[in-house]
Coordinates of C-alpha atoms in Angstrom, one line a residue:
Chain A
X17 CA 19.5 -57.3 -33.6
X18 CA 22.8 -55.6 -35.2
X19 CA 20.8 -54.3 -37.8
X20 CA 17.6 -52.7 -35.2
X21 CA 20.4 -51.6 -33.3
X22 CA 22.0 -49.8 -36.5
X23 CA 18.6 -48.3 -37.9
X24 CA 18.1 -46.8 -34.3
X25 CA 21.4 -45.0 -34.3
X26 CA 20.1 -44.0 -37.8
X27 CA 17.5 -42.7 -36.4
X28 CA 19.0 -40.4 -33.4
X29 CA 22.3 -40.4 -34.9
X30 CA 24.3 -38.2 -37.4
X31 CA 23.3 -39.2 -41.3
X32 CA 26.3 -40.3 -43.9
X33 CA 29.0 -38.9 -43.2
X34 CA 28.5 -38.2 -39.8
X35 CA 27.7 -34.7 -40.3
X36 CA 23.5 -33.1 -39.2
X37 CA 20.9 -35.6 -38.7
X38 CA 18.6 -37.2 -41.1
X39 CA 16.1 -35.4 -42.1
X40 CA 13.8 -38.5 -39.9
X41 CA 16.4 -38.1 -37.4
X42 CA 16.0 -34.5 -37.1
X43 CA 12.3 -34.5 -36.7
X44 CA 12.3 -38.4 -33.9
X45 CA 14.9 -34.9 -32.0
X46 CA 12.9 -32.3 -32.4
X47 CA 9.2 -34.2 -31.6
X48 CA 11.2 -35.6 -28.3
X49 CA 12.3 -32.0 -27.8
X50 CA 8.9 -30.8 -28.8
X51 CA 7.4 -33.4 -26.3
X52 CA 9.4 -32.6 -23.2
X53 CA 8.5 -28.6 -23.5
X54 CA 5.2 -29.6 -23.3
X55 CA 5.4 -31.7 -20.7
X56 CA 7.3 -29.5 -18.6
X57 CA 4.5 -26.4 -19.5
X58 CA 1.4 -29.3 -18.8
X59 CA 3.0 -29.7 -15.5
X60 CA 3.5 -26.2 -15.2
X61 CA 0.3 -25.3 -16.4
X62 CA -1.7 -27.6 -13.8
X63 CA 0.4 -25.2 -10.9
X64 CA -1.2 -22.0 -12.2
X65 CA -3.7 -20.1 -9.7
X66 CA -4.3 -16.2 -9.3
X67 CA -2.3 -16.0 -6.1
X68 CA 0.7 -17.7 -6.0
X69 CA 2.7 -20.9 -7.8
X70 CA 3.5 -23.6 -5.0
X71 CA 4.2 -26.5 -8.3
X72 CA 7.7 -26.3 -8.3
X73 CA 7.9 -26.4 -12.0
X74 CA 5.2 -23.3 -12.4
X75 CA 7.6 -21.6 -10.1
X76 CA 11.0 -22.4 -12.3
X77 CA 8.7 -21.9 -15.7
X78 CA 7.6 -18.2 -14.3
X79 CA 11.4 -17.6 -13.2
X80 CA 12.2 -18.1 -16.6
X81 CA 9.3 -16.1 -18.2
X82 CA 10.3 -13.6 -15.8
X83 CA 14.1 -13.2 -16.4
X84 CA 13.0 -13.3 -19.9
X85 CA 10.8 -10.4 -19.8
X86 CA 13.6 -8.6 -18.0
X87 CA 15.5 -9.1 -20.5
X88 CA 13.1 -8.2 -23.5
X89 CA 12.1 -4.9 -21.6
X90 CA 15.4 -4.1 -20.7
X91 CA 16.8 -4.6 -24.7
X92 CA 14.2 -3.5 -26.2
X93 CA 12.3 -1.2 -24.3
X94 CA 8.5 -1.4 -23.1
X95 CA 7.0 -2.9 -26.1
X96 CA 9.6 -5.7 -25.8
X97 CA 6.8 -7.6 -24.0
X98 CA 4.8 -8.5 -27.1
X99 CA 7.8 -10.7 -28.4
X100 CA 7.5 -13.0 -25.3
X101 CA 6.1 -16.1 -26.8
X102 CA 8.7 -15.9 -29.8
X103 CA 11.7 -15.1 -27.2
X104 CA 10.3 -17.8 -24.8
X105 CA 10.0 -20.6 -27.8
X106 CA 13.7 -20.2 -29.1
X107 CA 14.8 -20.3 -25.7
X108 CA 13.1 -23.5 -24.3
X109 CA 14.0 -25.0 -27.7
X110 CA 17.2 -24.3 -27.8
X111 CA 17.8 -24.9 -23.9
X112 CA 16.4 -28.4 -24.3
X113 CA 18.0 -29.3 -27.1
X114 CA 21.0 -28.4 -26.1
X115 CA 20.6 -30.5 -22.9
X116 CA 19.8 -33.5 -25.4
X117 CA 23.2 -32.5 -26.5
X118 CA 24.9 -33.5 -23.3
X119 CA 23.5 -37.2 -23.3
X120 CA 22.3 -38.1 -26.5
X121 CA 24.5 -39.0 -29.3
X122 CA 23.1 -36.0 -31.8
X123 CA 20.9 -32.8 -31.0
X124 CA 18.6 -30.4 -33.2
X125 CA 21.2 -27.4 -32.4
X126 CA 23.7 -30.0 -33.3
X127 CA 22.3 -29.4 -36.7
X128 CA 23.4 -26.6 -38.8
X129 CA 19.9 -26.6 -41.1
X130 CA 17.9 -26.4 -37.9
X131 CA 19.7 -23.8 -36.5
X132 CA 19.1 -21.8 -39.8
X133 CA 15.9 -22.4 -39.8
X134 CA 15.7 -20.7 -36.5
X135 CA 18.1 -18.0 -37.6
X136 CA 16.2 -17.3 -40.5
X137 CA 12.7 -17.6 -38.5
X138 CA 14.5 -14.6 -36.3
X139 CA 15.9 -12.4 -39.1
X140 CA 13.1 -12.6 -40.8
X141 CA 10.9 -11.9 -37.7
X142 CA 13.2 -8.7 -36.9
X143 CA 12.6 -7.5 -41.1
X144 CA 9.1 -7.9 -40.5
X145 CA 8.9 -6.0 -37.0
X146 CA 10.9 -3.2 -38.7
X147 CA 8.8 -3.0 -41.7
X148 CA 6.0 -2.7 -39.4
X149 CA 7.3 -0.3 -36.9
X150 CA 9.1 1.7 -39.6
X151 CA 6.9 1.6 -42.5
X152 CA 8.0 -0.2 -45.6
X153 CA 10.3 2.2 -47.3
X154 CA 11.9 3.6 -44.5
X155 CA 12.9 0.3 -43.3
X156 CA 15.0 -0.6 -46.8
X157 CA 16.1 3.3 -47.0
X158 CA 17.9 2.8 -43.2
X159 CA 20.2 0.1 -44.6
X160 CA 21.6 3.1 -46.9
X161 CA 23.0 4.7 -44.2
X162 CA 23.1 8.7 -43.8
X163 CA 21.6 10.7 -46.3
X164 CA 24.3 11.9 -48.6
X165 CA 24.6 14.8 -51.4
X166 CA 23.9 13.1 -55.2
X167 CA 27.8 13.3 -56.3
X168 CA 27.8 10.3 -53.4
X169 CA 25.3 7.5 -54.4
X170 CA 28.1 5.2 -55.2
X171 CA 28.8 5.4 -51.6
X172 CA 25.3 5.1 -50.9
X173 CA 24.8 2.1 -52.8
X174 CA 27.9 0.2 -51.1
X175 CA 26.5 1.3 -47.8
X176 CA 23.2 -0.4 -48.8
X177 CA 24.6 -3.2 -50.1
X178 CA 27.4 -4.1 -47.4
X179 CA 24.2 -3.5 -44.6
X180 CA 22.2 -6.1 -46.8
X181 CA 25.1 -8.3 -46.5
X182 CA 25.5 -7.7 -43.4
X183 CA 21.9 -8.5 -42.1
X184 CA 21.7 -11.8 -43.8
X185 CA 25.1 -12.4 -42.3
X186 CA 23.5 -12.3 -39.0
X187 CA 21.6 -15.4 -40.2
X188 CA 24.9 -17.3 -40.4
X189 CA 26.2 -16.0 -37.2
X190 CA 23.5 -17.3 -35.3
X191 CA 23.0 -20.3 -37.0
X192 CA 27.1 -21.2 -37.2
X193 CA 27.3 -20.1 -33.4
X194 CA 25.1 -22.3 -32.1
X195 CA 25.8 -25.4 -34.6
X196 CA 29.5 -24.7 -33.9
X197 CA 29.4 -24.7 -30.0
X198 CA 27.0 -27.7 -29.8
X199 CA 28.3 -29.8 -33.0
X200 CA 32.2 -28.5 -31.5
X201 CA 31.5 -30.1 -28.2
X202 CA 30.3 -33.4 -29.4
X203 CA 33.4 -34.0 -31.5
X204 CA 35.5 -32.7 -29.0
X205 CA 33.6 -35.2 -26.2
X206 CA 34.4 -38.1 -29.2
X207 CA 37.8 -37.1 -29.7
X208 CA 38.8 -37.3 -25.8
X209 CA 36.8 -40.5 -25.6
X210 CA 38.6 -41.7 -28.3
X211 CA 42.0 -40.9 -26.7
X212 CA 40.1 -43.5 -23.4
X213 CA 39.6 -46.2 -25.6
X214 CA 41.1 -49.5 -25.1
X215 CA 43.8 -48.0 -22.8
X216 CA 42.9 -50.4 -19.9
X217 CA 43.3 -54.4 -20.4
X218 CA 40.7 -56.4 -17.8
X219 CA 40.7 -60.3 -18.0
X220 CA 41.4 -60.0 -21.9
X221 CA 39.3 -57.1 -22.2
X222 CA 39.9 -53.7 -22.9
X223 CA 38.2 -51.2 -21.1
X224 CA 38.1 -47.2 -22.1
X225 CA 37.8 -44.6 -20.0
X226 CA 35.5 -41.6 -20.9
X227 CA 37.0 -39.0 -21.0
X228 CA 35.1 -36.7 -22.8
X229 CA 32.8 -37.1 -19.7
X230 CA 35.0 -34.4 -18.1
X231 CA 34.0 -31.9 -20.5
X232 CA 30.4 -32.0 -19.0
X233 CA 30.7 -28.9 -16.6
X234 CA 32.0 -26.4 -19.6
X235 CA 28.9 -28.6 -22.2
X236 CA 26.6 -27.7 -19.2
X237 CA 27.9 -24.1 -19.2
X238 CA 27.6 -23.5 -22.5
X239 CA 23.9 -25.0 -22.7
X240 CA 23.0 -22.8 -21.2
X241 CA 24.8 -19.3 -22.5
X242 CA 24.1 -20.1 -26.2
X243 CA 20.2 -20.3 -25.4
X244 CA 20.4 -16.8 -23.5
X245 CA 22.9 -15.6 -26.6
X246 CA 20.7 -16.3 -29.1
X247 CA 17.7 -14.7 -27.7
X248 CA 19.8 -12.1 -26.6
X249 CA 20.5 -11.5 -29.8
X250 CA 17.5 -11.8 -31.3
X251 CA 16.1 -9.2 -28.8
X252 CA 19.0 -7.0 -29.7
X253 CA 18.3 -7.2 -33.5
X254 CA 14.5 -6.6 -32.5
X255 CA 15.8 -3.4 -30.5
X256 CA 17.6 -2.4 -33.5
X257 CA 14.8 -1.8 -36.1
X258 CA 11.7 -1.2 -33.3
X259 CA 13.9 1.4 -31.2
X260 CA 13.0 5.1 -32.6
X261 CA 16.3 6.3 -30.8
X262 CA 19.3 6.7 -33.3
X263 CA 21.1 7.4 -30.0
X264 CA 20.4 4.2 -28.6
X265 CA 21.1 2.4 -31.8
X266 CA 24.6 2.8 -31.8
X267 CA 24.9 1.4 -28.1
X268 CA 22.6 -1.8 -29.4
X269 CA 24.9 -1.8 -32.5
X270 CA 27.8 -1.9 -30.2
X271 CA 26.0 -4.8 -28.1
X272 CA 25.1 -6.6 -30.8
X273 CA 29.0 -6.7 -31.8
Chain B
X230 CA -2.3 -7.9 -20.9
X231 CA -2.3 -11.1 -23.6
X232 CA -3.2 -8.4 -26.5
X233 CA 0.6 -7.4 -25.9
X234 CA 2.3 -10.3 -26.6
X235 CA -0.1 -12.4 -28.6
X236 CA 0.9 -11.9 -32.1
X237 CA -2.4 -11.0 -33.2
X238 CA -1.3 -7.6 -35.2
X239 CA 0.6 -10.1 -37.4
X240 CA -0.7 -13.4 -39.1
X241 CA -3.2 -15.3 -37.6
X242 CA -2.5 -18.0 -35.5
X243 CA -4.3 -20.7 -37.7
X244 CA -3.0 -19.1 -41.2
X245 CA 0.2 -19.6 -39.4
X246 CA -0.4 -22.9 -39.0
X247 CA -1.2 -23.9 -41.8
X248 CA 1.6 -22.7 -43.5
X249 CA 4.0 -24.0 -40.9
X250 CA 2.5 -27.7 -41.8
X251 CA 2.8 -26.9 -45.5
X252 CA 6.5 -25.9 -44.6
X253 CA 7.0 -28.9 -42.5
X254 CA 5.7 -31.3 -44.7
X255 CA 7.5 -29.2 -47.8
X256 CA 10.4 -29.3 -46.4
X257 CA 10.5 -32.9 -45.5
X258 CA 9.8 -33.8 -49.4
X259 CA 12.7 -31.7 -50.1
X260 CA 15.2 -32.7 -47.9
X261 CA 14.3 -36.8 -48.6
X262 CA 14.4 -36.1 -52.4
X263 CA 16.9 -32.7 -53.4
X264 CA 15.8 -31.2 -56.4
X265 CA 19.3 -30.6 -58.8
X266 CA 19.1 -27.0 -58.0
X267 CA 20.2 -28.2 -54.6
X268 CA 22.8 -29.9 -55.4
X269 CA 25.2 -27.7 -54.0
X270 CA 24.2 -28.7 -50.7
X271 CA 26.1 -32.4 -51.3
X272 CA 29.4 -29.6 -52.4
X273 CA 29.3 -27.9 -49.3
X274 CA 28.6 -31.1 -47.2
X275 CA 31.8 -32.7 -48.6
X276 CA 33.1 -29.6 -47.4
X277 CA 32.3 -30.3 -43.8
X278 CA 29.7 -27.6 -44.0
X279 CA 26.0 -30.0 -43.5
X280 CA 23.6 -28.1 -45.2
X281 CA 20.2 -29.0 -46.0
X282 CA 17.7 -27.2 -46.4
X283 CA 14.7 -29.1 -46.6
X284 CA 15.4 -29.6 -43.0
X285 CA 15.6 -26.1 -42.8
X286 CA 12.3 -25.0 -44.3
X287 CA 10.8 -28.2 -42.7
X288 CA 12.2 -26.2 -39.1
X289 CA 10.9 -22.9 -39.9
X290 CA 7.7 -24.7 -40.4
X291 CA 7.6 -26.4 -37.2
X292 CA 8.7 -23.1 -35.5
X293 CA 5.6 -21.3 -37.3
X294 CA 3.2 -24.1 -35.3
X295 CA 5.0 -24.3 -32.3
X296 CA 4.8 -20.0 -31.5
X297 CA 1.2 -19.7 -31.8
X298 CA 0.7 -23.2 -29.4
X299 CA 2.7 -22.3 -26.9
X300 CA 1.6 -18.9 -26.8
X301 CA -1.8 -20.2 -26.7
X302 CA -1.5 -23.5 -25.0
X303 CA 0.9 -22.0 -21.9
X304 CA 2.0 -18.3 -22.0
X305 CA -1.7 -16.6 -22.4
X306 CA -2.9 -18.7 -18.8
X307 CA 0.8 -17.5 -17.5
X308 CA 0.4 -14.1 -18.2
X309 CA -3.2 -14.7 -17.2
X310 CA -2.4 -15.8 -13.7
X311 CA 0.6 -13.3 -12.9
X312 CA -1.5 -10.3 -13.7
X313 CA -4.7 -11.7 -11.6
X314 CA -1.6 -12.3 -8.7
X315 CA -0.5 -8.8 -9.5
X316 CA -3.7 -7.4 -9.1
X317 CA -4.9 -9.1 -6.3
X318 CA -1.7 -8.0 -4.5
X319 CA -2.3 -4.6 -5.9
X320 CA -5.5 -4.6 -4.3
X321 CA -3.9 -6.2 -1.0
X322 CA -1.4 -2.8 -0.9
X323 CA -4.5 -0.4 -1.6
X324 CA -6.5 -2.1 1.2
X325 CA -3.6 -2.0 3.8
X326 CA -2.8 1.4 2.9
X327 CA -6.3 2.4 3.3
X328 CA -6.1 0.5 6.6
X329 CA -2.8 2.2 7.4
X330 CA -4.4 5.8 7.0
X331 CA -7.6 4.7 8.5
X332 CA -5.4 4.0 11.5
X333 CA -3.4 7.0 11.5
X334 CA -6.9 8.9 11.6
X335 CA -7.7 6.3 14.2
X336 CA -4.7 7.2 16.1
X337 CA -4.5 10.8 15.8
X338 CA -8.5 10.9 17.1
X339 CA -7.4 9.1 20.0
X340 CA -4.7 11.2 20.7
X341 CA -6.6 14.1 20.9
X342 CA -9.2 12.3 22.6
X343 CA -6.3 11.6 25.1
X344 CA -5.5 15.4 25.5
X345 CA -8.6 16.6 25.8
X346 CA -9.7 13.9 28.3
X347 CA -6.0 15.0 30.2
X348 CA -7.1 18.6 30.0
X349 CA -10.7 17.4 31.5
X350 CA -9.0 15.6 34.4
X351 CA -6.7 18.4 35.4
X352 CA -9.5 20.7 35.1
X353 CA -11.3 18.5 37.4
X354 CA -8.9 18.0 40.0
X355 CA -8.0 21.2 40.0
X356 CA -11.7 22.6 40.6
X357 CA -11.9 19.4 43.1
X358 CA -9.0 20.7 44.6
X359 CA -10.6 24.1 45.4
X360 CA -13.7 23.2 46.3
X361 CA -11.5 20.9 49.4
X362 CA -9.8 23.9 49.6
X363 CA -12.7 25.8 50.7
X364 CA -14.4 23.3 52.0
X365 CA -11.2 23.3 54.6
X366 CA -11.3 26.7 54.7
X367 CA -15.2 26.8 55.7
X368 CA -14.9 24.0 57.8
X369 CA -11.9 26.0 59.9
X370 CA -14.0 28.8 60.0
X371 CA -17.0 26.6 61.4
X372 CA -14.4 25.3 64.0
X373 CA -13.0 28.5 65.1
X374 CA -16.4 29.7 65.2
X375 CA -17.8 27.0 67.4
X376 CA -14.6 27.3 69.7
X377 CA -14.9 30.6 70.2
X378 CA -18.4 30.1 71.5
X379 CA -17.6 27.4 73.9
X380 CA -15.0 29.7 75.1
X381 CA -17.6 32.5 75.4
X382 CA -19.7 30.4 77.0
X383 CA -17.4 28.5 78.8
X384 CA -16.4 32.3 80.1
X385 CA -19.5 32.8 81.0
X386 CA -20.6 30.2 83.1
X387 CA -17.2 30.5 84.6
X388 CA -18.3 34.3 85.4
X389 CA -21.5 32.8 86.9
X390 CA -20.1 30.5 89.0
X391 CA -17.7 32.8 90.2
X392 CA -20.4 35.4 91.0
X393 CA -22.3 32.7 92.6
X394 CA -18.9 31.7 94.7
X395 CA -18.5 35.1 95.4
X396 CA -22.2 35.3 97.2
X397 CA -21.4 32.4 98.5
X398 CA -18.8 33.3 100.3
X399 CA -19.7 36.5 101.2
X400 CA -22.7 35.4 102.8
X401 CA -20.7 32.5 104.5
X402 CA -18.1 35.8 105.3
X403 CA -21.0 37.4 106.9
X404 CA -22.2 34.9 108.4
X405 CA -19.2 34.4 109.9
X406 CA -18.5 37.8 110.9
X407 CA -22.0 37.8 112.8
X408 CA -21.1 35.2 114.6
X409 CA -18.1 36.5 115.6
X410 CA -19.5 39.5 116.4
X411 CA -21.8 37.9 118.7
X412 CA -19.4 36.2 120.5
X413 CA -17.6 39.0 120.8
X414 CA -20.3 41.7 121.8
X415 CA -22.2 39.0 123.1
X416 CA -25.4 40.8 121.5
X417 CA -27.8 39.4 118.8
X418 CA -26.4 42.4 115.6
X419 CA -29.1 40.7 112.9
X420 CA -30.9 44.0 112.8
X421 CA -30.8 45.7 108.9
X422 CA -28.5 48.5 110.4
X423 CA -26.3 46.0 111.4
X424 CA -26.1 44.0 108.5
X425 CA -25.8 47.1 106.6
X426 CA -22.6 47.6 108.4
X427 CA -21.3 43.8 107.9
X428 CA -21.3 44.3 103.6
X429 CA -19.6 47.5 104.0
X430 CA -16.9 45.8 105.7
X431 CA -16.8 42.5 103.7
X432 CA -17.0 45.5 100.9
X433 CA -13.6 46.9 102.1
X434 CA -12.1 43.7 102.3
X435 CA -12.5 42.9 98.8
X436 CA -11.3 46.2 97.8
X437 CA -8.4 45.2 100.2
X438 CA -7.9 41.9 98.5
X439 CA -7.5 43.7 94.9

């Protein structure tokens, strides 16, 4: 019984050394996370008609698509559209997971290697989108910055190589954001419940009081603003490298920061 | 609509699937068995920093399966049924504005109909109106007509009466006076000369009278 019971909190649980999840761990997460967006778009999908969404779930799912899609035109202008389905993934993914994160000892965005696998899925996404919108060239030429007389190539060259830096920085800063607010909120829910332990004696037993429990409303909270950050984010980075505006650039830039 | 968001410019969806299972199950292997060129990962681990990233190309793999399904299994049918909404609502605002205008044409022929009926009535009364008017007019005229000729006639027969009254009484005045006469001269006076003599004096008296 003790040892089912210790496999199973191998299997949702943090790996040796209580840091990410097992690689087994990470994928029982992620198909449970996997399996929930699905049945939330199934029962949304059922609710779908060409005049208007009485299933209460196809209403919340279209809210969401909506605000969304506000968001994606608003960033990165009318073509934002076509990145819906990549902007809509991260964000139900991340969203749900981070829920799982609220009652559930471990979470995929609890993990730092699935967050940069996300981060790097997005990074590269916005290099490819550039490439594609830019041309090839152009795209790797931008990260050197203004065109600048010969005598200043070494300039040139730091400027490329501190914007290359830079951009595969941004993979980190997503990634560590996330990992940190999610991973940072179950160890600070375990260190206030370990400050509740034993701390009440009942008939020979000790009882604890929870009191990482309180820090539910500000998890909640934050469940929901590193889902919109990240895509936010992402649909900044997007805005960056598909926006023809050099104008507009520097506000995004400034955004982005 | 769906050509807009469905990433069809880009790989396709089953290429991508593919290689998000070979990156799954890639990943997987790698994470469960490190080679030594990932050993670093165990370094950065003891640092508190839990990297692994078999679990992170095992991610990017389920990421590259997951995009294309729920683009195709939910967002496509989404997209699907908001633009049929838009478009039947669209088509809902074109035919109530036709409506509206239709309306307003409706409206502004009635109006006129409306003036132009007014203008009809008035003219109607107003020739109605005169037509009384002279009917009244005629009718008066008709009246005055017909009173003056019962006064003429009235007149008239008053005239003849009065001549008739007047003979009357003259003869009755005669008459009278010859018998007076008789009485008086004791003598039978209904000879012409006689008589003659009677109208001249009845004559006198109505000159007298006047």
């Amino acid at each position: 019984m003790v040892t089912n019971l210790q496999n199973s909190v191998w299997l949702l649980g943090a790996g040796e050394g209580g840091h990410g999840l097992t690689p087994v761990g990470l994928f029982a997460y992620a198909f449970l996370v996997i399996a929930i967006i699905f049945g939330i778009l199934t029962a949304s999908k059922n609710g779908l008609n060409p005049r208007y969404f009485t299933n209460r779930w196809t209403q919340r799912t279209e809210q969401l698509y909506l605000f969304l899609e506000n968001m994606a035109l608003g960033i990165i202008g009318p073509h934002g559209k076509r990145y819906m389905p990549i902007l809509f993934t991260f964000w139900l993914v991340i969203f749900i997971s981070n829920l799982f994160a609220l009652f559930m000892p471990s979470a995929p965005t609890a993990d730092l290697s699935f967050n940069l696998g996300m981060a790097l899925i997005a990074i590269g996404y916005v290099q490819y989108e550039g490439m594609r919108a830019n041309g090839v060239g152009k795209h790797w030429t931008h990260f050197a910055g203004p065109k600048l007389p010969i005598a200043l190539i070494p300039i040139t060259m730091m400027i490329f190589v501190i914007e290359i830096i830079s951009e595969a920085m941004k993979n980190l800063s997503l990634s560590l954001r996330l990992f940190g607010n999610i991973d940072g909120g179950h160890l600070a829910a375990e260190s206030l419940n370990s400050l509740g332990k034993h701390i009440i004696p009942v008939g020979g037993m000790e009882l604890s009081i929870p009191f990482g429990a309180f820090l539910l409303p500000i998890k909640l909270l934050t469940v929901v603003v590193q889902a919109l950050i990240f895509t936010l984010l992402f649909s900044v980075y997007l805005s960056l490298v598909t926006h023809h505006d050099d104008h507009g650039d520097e506000h995004a830039t400034a955004a982005a920061h | 609509m769906s050509a807009q968001t469905q990433e069809s410019k880009g790989m396709p969806y089953p290429v991508m699937a593919v290689i998000g299972a070979l990156l799954m199950f890639g990943g997987m292997y790698l994470s469960t068995d490190p080679p030594s060129a990932l050993s670093f990962q165990a370094d950065l681990a003891a640092q508190g920093i839990p990297l692994d990233l078999g679990k992170t190309i095992a991610t990017i793999g389920v990421f590259l399966i997951l995009f294309p399904a729920i683009n195709l299994f939910f967002l496509k049918p989404l997209e699907e049924a908001i633009s049929e909404r838009t478009n039947t609502l669209e088509e809902a605002f074109t035919d109530a504005e036709s409506l509206r205008e239709e309306m307003r044409t409706m409206r502004s022929d009635y109006e006129r109909k409306l003036i132009e009926s007014e203008e009809n009535a008035r003219t109607q009364i107003q020739s109605q109106i005169k037509e009384a008017q002279d009917l009244r007019t005629q009718m008066v005229a008709e009246a005055n007509a017909k009173v003056d000729e019962m006064t003429r006639r009235a007149r008239e027969d008053m005239e003849s009466e009065r001549a008739k009254v007047m003979g009357d009484l003259r003869l009755h005045v005669a008459n009278l006076a010859f018998q007076a006469t008789e009485k008086i001269l004791s003598e039978n006076v209904d000879d012409a000369r006689n008589r003659k003599l009677v109208d001249d004096f009845i004559t006198q008296a109505e000159v007298g009278t006047k």
